[in-house]
Short mmCIF file of C-alpha atoms and ligand atoms in Angstrom, two decimals:
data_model
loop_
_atom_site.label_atom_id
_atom_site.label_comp_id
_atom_site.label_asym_id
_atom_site.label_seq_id
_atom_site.Cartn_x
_atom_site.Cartn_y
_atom_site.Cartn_z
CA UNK A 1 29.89 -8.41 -3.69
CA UNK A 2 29.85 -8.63 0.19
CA UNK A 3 30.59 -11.73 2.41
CA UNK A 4 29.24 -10.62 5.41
CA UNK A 5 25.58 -12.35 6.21
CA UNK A 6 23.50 -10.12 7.62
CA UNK A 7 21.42 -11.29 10.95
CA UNK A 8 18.54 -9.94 9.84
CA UNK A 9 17.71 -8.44 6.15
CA UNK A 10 14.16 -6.13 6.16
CA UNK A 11 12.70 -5.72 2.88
CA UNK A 12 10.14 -2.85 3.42
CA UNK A 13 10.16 0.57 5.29
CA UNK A 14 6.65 0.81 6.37
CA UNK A 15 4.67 0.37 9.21
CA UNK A 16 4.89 -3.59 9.40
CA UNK A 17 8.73 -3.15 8.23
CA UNK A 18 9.94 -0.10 10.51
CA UNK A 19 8.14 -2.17 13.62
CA UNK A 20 9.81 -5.42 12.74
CA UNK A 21 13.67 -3.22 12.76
CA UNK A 22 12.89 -1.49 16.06
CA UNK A 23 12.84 -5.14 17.44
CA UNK A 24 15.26 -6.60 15.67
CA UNK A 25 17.62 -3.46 16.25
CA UNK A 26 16.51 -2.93 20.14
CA UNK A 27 17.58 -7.34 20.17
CA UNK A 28 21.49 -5.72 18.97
CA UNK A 29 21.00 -7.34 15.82
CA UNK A 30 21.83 -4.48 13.60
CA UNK A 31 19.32 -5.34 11.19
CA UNK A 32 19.67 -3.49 7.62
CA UNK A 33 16.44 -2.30 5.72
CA UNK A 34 16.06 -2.47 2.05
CA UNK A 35 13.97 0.72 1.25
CA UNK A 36 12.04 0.76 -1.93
CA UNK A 37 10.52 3.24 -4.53
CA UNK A 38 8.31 4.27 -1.34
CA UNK A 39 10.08 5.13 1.94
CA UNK A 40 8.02 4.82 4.84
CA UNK A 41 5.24 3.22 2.49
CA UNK A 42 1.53 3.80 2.45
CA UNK A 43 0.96 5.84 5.24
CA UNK A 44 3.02 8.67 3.69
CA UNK A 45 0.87 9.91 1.93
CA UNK A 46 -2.09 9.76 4.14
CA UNK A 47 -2.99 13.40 5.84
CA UNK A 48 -4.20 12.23 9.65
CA UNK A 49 -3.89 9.45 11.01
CA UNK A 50 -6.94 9.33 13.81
CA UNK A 51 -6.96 5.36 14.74
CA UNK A 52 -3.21 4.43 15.81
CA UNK A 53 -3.68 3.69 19.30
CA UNK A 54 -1.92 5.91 21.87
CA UNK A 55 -2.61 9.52 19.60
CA UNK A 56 -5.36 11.11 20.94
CA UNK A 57 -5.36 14.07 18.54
CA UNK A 58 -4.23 12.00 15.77
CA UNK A 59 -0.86 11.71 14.18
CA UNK A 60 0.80 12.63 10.72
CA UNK A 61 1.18 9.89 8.81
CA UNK A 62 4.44 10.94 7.40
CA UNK A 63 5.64 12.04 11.19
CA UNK A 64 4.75 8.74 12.33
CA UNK A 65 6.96 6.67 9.96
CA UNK A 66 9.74 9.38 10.32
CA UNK A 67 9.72 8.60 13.81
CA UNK A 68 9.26 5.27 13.57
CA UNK A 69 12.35 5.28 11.29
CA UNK A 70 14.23 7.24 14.09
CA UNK A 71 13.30 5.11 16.55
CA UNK A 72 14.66 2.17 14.95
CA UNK A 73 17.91 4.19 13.68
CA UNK A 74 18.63 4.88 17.36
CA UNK A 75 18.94 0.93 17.88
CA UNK A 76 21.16 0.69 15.20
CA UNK A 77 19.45 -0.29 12.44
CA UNK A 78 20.50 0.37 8.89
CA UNK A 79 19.29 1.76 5.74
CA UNK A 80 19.68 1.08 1.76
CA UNK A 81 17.69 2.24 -1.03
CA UNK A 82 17.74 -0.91 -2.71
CA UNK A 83 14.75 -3.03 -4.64
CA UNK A 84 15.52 -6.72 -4.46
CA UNK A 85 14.60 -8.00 -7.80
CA UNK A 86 15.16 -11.90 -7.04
CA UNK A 87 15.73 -14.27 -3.95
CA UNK A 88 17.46 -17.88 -3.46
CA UNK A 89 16.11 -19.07 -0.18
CA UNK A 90 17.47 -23.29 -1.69
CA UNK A 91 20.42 -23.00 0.93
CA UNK A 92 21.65 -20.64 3.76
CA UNK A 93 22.35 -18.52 3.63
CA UNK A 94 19.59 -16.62 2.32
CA UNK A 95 20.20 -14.45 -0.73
CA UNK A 96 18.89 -11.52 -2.03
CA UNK A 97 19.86 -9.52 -5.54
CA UNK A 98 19.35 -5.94 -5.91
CA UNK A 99 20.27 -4.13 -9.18
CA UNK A 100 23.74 -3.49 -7.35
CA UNK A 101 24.97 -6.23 -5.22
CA UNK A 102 23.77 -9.64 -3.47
CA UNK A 103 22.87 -9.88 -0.04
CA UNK A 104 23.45 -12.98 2.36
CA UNK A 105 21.55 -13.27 5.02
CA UNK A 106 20.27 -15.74 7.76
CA UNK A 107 16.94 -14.03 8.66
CA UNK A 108 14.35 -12.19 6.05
CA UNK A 109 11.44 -10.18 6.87
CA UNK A 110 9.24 -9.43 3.92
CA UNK A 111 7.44 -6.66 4.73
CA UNK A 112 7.01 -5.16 0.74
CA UNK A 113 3.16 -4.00 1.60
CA UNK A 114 0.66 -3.17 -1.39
CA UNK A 115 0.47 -1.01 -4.37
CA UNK A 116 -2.69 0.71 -5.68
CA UNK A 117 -4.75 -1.10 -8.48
CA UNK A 118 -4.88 0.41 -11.73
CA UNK A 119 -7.63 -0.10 -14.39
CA UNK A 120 -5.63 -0.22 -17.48
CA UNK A 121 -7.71 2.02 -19.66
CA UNK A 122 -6.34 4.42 -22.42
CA UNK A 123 -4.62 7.21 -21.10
CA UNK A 124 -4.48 6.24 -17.48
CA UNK A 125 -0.58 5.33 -17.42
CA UNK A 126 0.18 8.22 -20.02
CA UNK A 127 -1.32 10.78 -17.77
CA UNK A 128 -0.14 9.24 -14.55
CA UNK A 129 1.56 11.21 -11.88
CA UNK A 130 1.54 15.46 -11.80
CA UNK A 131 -0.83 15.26 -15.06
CA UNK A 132 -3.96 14.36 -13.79
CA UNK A 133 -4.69 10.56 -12.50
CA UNK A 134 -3.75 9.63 -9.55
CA UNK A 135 -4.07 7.35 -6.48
CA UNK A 136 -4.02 9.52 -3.51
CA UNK A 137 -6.17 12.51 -2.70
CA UNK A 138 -4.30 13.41 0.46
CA UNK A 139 -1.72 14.51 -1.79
CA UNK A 140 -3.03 15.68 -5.07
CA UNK A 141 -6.61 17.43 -3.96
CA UNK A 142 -5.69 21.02 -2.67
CA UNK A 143 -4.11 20.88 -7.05
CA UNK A 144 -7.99 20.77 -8.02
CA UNK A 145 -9.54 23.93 -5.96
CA UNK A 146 -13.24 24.75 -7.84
CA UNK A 147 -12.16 22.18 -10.26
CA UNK A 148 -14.44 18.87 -11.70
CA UNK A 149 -12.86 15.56 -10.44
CA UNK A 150 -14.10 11.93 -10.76
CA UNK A 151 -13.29 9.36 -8.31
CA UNK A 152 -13.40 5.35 -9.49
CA UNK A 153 -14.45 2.60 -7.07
CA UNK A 154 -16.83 1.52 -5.04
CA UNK A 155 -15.18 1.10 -1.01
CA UNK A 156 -14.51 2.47 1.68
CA UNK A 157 -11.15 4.30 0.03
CA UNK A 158 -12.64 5.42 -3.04
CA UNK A 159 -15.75 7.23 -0.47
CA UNK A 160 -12.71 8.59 1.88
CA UNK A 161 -11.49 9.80 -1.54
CA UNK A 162 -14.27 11.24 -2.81
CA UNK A 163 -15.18 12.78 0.49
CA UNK A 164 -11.59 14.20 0.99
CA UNK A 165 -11.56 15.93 -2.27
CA UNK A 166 -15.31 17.77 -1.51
CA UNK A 167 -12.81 20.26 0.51
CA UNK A 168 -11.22 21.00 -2.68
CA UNK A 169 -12.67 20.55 -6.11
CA UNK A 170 -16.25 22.05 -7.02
CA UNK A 171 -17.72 18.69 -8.05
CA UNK A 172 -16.86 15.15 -7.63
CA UNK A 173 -18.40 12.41 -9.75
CA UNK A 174 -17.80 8.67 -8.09
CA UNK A 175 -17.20 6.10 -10.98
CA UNK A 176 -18.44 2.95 -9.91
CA UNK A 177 -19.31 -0.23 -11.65
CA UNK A 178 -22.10 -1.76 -10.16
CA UNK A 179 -25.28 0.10 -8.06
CA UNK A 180 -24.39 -0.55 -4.61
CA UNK A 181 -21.11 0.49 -2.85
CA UNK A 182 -18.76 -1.75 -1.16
CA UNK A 183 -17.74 0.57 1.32
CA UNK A 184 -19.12 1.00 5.02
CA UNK A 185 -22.37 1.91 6.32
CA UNK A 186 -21.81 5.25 7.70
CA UNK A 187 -19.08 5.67 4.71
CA UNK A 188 -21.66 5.18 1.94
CA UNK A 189 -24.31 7.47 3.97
CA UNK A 190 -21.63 10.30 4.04
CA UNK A 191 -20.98 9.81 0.59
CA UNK A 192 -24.49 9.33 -1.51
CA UNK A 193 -25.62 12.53 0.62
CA UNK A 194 -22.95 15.07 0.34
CA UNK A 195 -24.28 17.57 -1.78
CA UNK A 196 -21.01 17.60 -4.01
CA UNK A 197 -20.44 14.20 -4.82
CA UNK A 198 -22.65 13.16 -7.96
CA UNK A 199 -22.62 9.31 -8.20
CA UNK A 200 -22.19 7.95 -11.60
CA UNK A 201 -23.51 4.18 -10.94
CA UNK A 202 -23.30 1.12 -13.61
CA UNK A 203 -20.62 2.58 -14.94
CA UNK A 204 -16.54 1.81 -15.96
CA UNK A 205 -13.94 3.68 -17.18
CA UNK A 206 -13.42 3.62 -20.55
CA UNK A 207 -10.72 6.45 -21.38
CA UNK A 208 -8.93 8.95 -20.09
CA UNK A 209 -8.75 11.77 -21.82
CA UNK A 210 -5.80 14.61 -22.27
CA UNK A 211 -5.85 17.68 -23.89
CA UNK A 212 -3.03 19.66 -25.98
CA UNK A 213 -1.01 20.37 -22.66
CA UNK A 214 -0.56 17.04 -21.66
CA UNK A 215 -2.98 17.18 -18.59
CA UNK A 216 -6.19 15.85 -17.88
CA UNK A 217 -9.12 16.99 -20.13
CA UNK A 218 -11.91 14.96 -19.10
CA UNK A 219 -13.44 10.84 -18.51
CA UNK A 220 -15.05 8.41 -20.81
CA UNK A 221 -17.44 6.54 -19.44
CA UNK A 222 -19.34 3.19 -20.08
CA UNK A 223 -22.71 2.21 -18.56
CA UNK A 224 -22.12 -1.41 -18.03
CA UNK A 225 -26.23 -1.94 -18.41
CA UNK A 226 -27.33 0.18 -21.22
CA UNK A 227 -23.78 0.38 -23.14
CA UNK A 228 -24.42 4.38 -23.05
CA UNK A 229 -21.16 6.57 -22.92
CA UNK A 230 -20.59 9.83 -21.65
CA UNK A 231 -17.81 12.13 -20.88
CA UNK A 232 -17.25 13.59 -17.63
CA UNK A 233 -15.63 17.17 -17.84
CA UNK A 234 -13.10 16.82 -15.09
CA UNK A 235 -9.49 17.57 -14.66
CA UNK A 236 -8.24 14.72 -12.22
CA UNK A 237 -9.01 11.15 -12.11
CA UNK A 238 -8.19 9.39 -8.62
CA UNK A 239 -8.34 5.91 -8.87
CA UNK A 240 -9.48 3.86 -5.89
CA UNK A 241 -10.08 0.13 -6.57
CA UNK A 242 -7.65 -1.57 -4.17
CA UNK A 243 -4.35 -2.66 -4.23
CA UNK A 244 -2.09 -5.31 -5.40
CA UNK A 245 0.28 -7.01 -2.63
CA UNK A 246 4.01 -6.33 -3.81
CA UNK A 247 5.25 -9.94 -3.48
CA UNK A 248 6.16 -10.78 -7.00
CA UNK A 249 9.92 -11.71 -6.83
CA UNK A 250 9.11 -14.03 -3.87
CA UNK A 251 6.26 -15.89 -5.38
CA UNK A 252 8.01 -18.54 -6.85
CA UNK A 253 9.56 -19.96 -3.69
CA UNK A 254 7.04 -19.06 -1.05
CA UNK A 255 3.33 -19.87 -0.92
CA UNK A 256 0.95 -17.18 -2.41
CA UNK A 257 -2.45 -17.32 -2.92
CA UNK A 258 -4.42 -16.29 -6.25
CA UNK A 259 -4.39 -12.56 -5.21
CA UNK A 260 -0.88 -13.24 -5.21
CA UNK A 261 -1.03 -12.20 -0.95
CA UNK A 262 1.66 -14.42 1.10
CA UNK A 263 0.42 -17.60 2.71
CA UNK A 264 1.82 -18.39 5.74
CA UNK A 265 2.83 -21.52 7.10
CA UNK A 266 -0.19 -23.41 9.10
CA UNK A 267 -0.43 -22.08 12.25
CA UNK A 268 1.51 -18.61 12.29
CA UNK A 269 0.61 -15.33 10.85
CA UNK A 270 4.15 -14.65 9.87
CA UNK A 271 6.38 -17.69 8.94
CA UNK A 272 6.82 -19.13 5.80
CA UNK A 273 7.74 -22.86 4.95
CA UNK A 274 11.16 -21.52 4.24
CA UNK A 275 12.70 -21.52 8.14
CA UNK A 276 13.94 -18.08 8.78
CA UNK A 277 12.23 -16.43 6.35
CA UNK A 278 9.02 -14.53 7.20
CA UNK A 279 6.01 -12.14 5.77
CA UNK A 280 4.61 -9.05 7.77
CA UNK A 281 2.05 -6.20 7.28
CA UNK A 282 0.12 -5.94 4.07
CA UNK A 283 1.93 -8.08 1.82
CA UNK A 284 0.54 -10.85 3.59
CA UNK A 285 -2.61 -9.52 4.64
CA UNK A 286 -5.89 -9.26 2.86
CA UNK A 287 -8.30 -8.88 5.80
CA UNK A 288 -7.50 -6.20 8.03
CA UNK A 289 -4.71 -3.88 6.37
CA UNK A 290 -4.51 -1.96 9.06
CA UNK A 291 -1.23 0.51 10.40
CA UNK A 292 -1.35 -1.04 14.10
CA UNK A 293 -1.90 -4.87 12.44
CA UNK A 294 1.06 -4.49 9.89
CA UNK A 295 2.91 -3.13 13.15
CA UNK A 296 2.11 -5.86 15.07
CA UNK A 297 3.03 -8.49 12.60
CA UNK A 298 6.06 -6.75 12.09
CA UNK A 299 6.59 -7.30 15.77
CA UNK A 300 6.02 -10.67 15.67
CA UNK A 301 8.01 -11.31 12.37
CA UNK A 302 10.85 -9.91 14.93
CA UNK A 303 10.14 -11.84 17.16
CA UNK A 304 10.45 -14.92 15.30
CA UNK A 305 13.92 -14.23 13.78
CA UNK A 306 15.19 -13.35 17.00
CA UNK A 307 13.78 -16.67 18.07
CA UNK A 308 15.23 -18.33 15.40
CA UNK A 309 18.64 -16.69 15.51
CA UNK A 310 18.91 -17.56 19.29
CA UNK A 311 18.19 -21.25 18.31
CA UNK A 312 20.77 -21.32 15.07
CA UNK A 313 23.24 -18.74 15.91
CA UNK A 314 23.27 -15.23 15.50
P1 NAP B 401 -11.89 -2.64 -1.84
O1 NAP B 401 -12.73 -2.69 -0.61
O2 NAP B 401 -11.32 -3.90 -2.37
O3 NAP B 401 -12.76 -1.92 -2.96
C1 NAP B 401 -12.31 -1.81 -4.27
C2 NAP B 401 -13.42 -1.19 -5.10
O4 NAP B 401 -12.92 -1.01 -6.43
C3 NAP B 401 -14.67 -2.05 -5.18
O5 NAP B 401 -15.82 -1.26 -5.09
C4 NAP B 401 -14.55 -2.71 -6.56
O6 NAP B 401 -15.80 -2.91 -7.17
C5 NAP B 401 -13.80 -1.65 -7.35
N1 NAP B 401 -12.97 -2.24 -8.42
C6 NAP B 401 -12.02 -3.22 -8.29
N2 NAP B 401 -11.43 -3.46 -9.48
C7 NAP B 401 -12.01 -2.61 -10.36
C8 NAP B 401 -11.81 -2.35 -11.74
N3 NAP B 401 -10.89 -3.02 -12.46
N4 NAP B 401 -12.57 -1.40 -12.34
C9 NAP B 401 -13.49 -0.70 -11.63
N5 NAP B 401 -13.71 -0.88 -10.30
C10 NAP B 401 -12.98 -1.83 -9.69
O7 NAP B 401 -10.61 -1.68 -1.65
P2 NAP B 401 -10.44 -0.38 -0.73
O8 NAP B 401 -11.59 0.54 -0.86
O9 NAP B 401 -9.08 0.11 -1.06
O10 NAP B 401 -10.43 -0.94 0.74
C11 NAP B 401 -9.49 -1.95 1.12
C12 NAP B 401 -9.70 -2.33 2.58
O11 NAP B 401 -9.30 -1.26 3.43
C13 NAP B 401 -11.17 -2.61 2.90
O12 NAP B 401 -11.20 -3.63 3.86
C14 NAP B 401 -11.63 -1.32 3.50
O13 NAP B 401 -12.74 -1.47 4.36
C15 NAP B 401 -10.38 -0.83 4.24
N6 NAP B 401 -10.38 0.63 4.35
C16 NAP B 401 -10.90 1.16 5.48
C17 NAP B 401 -10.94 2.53 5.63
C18 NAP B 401 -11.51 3.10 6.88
O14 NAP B 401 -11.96 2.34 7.70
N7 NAP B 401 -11.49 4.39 7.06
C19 NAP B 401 -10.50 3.36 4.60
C20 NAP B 401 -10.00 2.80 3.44
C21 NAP B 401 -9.95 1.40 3.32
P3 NAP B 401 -16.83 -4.02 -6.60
O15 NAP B 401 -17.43 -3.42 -5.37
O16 NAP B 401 -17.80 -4.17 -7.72
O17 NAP B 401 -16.02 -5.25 -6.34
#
């Protein structure tokens, strides 16, 4: 077990993470960054990235967090693949437990982002990842060239979805449960009229279906107004129906509301009622979930605990 509190402790290598440890690090406060399951988060596996400000021809999403990361690295911040599993912000300092060690610390960002919704439905976790369903067409679609694939959800991801795989598969069917889309005007327009996307309204996902190989084999369907079923003949599933914020082992000592997001303290975007400790980027952010707004409340989470070091001692 180490004794030596860390200045500043960032759980989260995305965009609102990575923003809050070039800060931190370019303040000399060494900060160390708990990487999770997903390195770099979201925007890793997004293709193009066409709205950051400052890239006129659009940026990688994956070369922007690797840059991001070696931006911050050249500050001196720090790197561990580690999940923390539980906190005990009841005293300073600050603790965190990982499977491996505890951490002490006097400053936390939280910066743990969002993880895609699932719909629970037979088959769905059984045929998860390389065997069909999925959660991101960016990197899955080129696998289903002049194959059948059905999309599920009704915004604006589930239409970039849909959209994304028309380069690839030779139909896509858009599972959606009511008769109106969430998503965007000029989203839902590009959608309902692309001559490869077949919308499949009413309707909910009631299995998925494998075959012998262990790979998709096709989609049962419910109509949620006449009860009728169907099966759609398709070979990936892409689920689209939002995400769930990652702020579970937090949410018994900081404020959450009941999507589970982070509350902040009245009057900040970032701090918690727990001095020291504060949220950044999608974790904490229902509205906008945005790259350059989880970068800029990364920035101000940085901010904040420099603040707050300067005040207490770093
Ligand atoms: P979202 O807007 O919350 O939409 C989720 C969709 O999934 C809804 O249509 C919802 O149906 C459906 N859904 C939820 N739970 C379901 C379940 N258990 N079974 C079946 N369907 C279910 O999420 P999102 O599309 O990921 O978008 C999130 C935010 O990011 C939005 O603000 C969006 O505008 C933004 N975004 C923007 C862009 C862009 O500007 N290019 C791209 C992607 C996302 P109902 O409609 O019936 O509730």
């Amino acid at each position: 077990m180490s004794s030596s509190v860390e200045n500043v402790v960032i759980i989260g290598t995305g965009c609102a993470g990575s923003t809050a440890a070039v800060y931190t690090a370019r303040a000399n406060l060494a900060p160390l960054l708990l990487e999770g399951t997903m390195p770099g988060g979201q925007l890793t596996t997004t293709s193009e990235v066409e709205n950051f400000p400052g890239f006129p021809e659009g940026v990688d999403g994956f070369q922007l967090m690797d840059n991001l990361r070696k931006q911050a690295a050249k500050f001196g911040a720090r790197f561990e693949q580690a999940r923390v599993e539980s906190v005990d912000f009841s005293a300073r300092p600050l603790k965190l437990r990982t499977p491996d060690r505890e951490i002490l610390a006097k400053t936390v960002i939280i910066a743990t982002g969002a993880s895609p919704r699932m719909t629970g439905v037979t088959g769905e976790k059984e045929l998860y990842g390389g065997k069909g369903v999925t959660t991101c067409a960016t990197c899955d679609g080129a696998f289903y060239r002049n194959l059948e694939v059905a999309v599920i959800g009704g915004g604006d991801s589930a239409c970039e979805e849909a959209l994304f795989l028309t380069r690839f598969a030779s139909k896509v069917y858009l599972v959606h449960r009511r008769d109106t889309l969430r998503a965007s005007k000029i989203m839902v327009e590009r959608t309902t009229t692309h001559p490869k996307i077949q919308m499949v309204w009413d309707s909910v996902p009631v299995e998925v279906q494998g075959v012998a190989t262990g790979a998709v084999g096709g989609l049962k369907v419910r109509n949620v107004k006449t009860g009728a079923q169907q099966v759609l003949p398709v070979k990936g599933v892409f689920v689209a129906i939002g995400h769930v914020p990652n702020t579970q082992p937090f949410a018994q000592v900081l404020d959450v509301d009941e999507n589970g997001y982070f509350k902040p303290a009245p009057g900040s975007q970032v701090k918690t009622k727990v001095p020291g400790v504060y949220v950044a980027g999608d974790c904490a952010d229902h509205v906008y979930r945005q790259a350059i707004t989880a970068a800029g409340m990364g920035c101000q989470a940085a901010i904040e605990a420099e603040r707050w070091l300067a005040e207490h001692g770093a």
